[in-house]
mmCIF file of C-alpha atoms and ligand atoms in Angstrom:
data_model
loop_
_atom_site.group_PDB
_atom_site.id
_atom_site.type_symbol
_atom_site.label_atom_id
_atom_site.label_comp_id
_atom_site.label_asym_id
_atom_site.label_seq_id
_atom_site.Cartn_x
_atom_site.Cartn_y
_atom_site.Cartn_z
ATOM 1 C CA UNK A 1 -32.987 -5.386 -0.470
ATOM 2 C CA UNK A 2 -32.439 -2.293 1.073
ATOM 3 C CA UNK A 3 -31.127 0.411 -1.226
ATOM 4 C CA UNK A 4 -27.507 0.902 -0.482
ATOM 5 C CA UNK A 5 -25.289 3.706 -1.955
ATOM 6 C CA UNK A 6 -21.651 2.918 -2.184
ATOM 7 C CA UNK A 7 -18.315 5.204 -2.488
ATOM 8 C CA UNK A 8 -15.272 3.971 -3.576
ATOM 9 C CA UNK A 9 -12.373 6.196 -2.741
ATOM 10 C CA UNK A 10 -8.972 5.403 -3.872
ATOM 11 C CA UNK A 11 -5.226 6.772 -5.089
ATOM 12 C CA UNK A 12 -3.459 5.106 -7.356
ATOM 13 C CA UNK A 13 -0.017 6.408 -9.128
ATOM 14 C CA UNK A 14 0.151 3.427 -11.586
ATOM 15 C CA UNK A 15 -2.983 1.725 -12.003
ATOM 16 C CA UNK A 16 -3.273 -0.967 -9.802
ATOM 17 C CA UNK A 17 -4.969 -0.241 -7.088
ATOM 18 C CA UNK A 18 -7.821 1.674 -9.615
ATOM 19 C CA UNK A 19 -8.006 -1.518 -11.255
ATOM 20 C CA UNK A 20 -8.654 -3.413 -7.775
ATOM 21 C CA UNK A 21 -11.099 -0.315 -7.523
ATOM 22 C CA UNK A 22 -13.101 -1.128 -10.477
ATOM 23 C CA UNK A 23 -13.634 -4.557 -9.519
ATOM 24 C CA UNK A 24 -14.631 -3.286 -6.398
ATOM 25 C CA UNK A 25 -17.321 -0.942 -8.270
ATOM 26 C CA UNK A 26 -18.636 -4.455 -10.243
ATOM 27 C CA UNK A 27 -19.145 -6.043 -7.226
ATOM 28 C CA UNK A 28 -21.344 -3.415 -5.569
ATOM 29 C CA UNK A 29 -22.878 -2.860 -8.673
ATOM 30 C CA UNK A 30 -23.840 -6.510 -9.003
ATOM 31 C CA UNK A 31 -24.894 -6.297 -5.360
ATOM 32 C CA UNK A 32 -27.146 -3.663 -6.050
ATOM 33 C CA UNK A 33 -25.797 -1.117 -5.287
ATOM 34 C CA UNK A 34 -25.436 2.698 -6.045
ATOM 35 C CA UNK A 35 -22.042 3.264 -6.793
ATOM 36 C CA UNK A 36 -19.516 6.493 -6.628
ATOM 37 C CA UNK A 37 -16.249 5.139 -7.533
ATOM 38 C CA UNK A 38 -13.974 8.280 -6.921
ATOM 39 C CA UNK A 39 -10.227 9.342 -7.107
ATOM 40 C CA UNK A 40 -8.826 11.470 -4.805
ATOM 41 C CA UNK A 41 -7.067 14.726 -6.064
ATOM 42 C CA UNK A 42 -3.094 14.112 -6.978
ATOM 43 C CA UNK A 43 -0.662 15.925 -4.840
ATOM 44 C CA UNK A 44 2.565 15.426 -6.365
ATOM 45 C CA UNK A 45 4.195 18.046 -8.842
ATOM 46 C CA UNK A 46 3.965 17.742 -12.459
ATOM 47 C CA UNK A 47 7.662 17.015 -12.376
ATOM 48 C CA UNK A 48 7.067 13.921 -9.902
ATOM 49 C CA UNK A 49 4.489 12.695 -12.581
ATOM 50 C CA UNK A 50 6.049 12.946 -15.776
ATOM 51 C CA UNK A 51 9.555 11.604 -14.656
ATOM 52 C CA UNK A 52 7.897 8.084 -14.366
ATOM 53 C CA UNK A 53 6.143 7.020 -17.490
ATOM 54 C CA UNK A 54 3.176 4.541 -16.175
ATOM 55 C CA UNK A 55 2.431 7.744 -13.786
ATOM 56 C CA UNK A 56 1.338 10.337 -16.154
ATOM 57 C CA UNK A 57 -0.172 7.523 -18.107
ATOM 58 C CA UNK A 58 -2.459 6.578 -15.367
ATOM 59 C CA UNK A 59 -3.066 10.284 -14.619
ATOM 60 C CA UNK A 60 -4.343 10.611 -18.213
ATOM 61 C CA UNK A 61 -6.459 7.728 -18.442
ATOM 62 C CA UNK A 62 -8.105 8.794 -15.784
ATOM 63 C CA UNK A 63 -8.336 12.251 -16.114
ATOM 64 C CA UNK A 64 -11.843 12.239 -16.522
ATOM 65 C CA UNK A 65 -12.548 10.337 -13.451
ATOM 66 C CA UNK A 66 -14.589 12.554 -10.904
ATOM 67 C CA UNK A 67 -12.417 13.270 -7.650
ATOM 68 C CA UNK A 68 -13.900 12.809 -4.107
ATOM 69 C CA UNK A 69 -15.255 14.840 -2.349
ATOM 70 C CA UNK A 70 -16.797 14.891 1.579
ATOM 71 C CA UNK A 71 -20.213 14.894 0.350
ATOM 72 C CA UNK A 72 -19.486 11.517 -1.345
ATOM 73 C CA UNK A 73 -18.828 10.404 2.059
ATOM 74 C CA UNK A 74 -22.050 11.798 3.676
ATOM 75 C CA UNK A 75 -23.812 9.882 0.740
ATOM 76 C CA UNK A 76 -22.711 6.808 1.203
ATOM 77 C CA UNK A 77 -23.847 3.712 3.478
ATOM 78 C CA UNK A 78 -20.814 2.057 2.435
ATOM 79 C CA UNK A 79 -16.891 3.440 1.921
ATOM 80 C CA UNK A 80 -14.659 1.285 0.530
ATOM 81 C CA UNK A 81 -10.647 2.867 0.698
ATOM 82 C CA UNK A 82 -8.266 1.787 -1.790
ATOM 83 C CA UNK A 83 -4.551 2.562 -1.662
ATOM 84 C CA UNK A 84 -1.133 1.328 -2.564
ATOM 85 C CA UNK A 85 0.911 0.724 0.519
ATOM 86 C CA UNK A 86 3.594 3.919 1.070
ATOM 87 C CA UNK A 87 6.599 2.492 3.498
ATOM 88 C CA UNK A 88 3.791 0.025 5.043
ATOM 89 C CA UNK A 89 0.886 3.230 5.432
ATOM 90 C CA UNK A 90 -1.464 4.526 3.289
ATOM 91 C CA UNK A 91 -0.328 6.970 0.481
ATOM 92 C CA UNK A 92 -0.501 10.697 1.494
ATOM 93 C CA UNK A 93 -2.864 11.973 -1.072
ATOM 94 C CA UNK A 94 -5.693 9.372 0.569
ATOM 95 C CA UNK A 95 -4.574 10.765 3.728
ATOM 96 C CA UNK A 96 -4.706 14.551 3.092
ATOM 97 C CA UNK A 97 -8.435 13.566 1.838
ATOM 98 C CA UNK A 98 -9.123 11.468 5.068
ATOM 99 C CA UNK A 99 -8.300 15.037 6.810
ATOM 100 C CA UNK A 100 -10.891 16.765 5.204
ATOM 101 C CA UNK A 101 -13.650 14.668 7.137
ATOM 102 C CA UNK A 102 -13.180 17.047 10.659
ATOM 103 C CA UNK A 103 -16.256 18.873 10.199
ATOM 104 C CA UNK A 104 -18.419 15.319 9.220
ATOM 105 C CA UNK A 105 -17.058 13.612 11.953
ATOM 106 C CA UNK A 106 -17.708 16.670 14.262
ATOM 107 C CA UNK A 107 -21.168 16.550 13.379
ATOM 108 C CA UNK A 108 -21.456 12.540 13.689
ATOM 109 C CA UNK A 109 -22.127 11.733 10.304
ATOM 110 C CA UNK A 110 -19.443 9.320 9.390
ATOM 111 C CA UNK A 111 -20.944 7.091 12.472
ATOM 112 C CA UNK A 112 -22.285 3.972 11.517
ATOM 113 C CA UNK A 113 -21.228 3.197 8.174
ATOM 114 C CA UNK A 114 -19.921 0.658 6.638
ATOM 115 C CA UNK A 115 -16.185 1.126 5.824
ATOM 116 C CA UNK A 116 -13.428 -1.410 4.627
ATOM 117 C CA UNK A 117 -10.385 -1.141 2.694
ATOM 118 C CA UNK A 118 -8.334 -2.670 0.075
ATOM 119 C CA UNK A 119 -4.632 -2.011 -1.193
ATOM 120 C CA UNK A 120 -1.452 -3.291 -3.422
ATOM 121 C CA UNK A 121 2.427 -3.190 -2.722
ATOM 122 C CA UNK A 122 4.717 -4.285 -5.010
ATOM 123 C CA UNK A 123 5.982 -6.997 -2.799
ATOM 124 C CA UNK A 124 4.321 -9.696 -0.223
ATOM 125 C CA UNK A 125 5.510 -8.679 2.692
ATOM 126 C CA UNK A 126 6.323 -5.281 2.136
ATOM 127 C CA UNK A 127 3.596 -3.936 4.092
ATOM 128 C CA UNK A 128 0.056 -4.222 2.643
ATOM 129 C CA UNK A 129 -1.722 -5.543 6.165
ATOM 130 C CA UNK A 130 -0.074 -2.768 8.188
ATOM 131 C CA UNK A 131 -1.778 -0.521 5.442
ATOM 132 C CA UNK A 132 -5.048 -1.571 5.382
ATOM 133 C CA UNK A 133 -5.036 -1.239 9.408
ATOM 134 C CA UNK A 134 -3.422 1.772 9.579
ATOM 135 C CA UNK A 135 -6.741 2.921 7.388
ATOM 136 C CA UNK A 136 -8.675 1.163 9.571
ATOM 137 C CA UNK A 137 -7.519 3.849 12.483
ATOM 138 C CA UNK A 138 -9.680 6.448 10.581
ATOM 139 C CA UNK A 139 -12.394 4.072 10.595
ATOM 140 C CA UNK A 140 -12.543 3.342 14.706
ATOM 141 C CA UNK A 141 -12.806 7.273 14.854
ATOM 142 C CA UNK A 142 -15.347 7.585 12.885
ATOM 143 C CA UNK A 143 -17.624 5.334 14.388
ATOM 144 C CA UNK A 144 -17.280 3.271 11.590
ATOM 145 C CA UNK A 145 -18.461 -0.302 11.097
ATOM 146 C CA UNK A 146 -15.520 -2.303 9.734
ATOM 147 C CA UNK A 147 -16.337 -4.952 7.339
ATOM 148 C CA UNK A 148 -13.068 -7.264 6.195
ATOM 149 C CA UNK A 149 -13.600 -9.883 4.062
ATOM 150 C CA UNK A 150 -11.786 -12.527 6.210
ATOM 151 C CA UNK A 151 -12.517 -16.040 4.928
ATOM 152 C CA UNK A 152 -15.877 -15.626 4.593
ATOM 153 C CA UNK A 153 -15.700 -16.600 0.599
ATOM 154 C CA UNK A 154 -13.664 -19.543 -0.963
ATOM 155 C CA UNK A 155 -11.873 -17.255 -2.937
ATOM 156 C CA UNK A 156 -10.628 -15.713 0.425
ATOM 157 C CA UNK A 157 -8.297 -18.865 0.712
ATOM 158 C CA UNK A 158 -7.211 -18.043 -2.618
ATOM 159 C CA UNK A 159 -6.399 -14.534 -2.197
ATOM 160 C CA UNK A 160 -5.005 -15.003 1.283
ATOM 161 C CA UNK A 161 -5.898 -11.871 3.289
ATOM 162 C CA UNK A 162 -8.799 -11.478 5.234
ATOM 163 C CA UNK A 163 -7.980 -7.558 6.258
ATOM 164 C CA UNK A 164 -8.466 -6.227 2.727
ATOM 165 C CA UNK A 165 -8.549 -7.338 -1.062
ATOM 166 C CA UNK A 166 -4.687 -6.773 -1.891
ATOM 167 C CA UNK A 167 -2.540 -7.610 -4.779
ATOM 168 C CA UNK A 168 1.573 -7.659 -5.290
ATOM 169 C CA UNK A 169 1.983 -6.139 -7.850
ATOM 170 C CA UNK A 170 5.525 -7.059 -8.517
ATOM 171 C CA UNK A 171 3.684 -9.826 -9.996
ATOM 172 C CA UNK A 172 1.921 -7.919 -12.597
ATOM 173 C CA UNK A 173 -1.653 -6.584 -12.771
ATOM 174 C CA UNK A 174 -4.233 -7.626 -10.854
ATOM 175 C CA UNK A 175 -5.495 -10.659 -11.947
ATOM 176 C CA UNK A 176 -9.089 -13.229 -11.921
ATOM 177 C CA UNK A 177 -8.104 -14.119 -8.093
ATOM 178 C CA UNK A 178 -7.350 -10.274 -6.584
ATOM 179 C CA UNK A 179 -10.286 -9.309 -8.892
ATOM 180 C CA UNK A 180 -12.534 -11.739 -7.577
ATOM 181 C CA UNK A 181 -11.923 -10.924 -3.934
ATOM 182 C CA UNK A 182 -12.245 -7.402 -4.755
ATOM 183 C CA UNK A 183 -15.602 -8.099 -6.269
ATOM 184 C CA UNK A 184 -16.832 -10.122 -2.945
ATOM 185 C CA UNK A 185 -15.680 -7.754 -0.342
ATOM 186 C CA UNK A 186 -17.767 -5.391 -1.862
ATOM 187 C CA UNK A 187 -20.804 -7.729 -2.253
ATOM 188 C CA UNK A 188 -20.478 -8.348 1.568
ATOM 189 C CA UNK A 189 -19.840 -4.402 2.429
ATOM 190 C CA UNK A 190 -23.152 -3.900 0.658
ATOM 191 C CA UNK A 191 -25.199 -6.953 1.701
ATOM 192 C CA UNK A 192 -23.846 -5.903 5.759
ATOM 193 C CA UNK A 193 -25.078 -1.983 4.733
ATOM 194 C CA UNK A 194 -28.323 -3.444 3.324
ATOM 195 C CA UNK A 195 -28.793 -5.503 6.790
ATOM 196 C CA UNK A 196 -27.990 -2.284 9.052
ATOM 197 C CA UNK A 197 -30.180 -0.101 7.136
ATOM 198 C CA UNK A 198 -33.152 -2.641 7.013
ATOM 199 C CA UNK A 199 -32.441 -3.085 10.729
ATOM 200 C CA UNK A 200 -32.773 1.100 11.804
ATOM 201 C CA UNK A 201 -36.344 0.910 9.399
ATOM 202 C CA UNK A 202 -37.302 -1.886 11.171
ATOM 203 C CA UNK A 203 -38.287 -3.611 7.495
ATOM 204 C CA UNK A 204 -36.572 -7.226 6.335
ATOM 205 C CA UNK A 205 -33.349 -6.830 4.705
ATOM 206 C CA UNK A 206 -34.264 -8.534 1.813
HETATM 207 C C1 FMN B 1 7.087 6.141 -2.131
HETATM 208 C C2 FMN B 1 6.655 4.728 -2.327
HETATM 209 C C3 FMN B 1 6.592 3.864 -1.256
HETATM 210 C C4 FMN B 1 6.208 2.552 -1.433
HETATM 211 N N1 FMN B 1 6.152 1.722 -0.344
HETATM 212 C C5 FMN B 1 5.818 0.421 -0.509
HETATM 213 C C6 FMN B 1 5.736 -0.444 0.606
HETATM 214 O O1 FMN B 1 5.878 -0.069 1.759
HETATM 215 N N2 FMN B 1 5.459 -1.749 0.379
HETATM 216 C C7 FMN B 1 5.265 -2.241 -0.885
HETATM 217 O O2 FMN B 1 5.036 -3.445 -1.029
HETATM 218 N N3 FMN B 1 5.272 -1.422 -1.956
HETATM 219 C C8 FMN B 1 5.543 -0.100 -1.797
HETATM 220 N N4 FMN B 1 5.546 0.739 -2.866
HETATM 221 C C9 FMN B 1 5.109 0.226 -4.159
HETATM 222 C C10 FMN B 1 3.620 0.473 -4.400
HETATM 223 O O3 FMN B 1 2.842 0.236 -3.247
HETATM 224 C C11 FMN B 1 3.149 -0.475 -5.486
HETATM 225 O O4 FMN B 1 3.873 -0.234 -6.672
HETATM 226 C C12 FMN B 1 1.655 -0.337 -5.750
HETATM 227 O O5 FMN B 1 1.221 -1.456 -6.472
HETATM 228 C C13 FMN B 1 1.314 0.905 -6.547
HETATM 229 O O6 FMN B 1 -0.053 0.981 -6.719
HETATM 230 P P1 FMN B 1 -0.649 1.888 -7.899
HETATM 231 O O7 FMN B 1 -0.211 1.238 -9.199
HETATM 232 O O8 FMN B 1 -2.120 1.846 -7.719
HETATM 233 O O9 FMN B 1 -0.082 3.252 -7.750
HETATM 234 C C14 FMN B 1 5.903 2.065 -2.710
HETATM 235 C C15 FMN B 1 5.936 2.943 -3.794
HETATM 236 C C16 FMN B 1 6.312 4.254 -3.616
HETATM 237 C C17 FMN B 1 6.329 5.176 -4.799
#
């Protein structure tokens, strides 16, 4: 297969959505993949963070975790986006990265990519579709090519949204299910990268 470097970009406050990010980072890894799994850099004021407990927990557990930058972006063949759904969009700190892209875009090279997305909310249907398309707004800008998993896996009819890998967690962590369709949307981001790439050299995907 062709050799595919992947980026996976998230925010999370609380841990969820870096979990769904890790399983995202096995399944490109088990694709074959080269994989950046990045953070984002935190916006909100030390206050913000230490008044809620599982915050500044997550911000020390991953405090080691290398935060994105644009040239992870100009690496990649494939971005994968993970955030937790803020009022039904995605959070701001994804965002304010997102608007560091100008001069990339300007010069064309976020065209042609892979992107796709993935995101948590703490309840059903309190917003995580309108999140992963708002994301997806970046991505028609961009040039991008958008790759949702929609039920292109049986564990798609498990998980139940073919936008974006998503999770409620109201219901606790992310579990074998959200895990698992993290892990194939990224198989299928890489394996669509792998085809596009083989395609432009003009030599068999795999
Ligand atoms: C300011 C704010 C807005 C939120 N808005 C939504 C929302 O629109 N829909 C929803 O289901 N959850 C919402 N949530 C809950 C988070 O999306 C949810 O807890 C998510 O799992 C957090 O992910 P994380 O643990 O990776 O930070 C909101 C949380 C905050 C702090």
């Amino acid at each position: 297969m062709e050799s595919v470097n992947v980026a996976i970009i998230f925010y999370s406050a609380t841990g969820t959505v870096h979990a769904l990010a890790q399983a995202v980072a096995e399944g490109a890894e088990k694709a074959g993949a080269e994989v950046r799994l990045r953070k984002v850099a935190e916006l909100a004021p030390a206050t913000a963070i230490d008044a809620n407990p599982a915050w500044a927990r997550h911000v020390r557990e991953t405090a080691a975790l290398a935060e994105a930058t644009t040239d992870d972006l100009a690496w990649a063949d494939a971005v994968l986006f993970g955030t937790p759904a803020r009022f039904g969009n995605p959070a701001a700190p994804l965002k304010a990265f997102i608007e560091t892209t100008g001069g990339l875009w300007r010069e064309g090279r976020l065209t042609g990519k892979v992107y796709s997305a993935f995101t948590a909310g703490s309840t059903a249907h309190g917003g995580q579709e309108s999140t992963l398309l708002a994301l997806g707004n970046a991505f028609y800008h961009w040039g991008g090519i958008i790759v949702p998993p929609g039920y292109t896996d049986p564990i798609q009819f498990r998980s139940g949204n073919p936008y974006g890998t998503s999770h409620v967690s109201g219901d606790g962590p992310p579990g074998d299910v959200a895990r698992e369709a993290a892990r194939h949307q990224a198989r299928r981001a890489v394996e669509t990268a792998a085809a596009l790439k083989a395609g432009a050299t003009g030599r068999p995907a795999r």
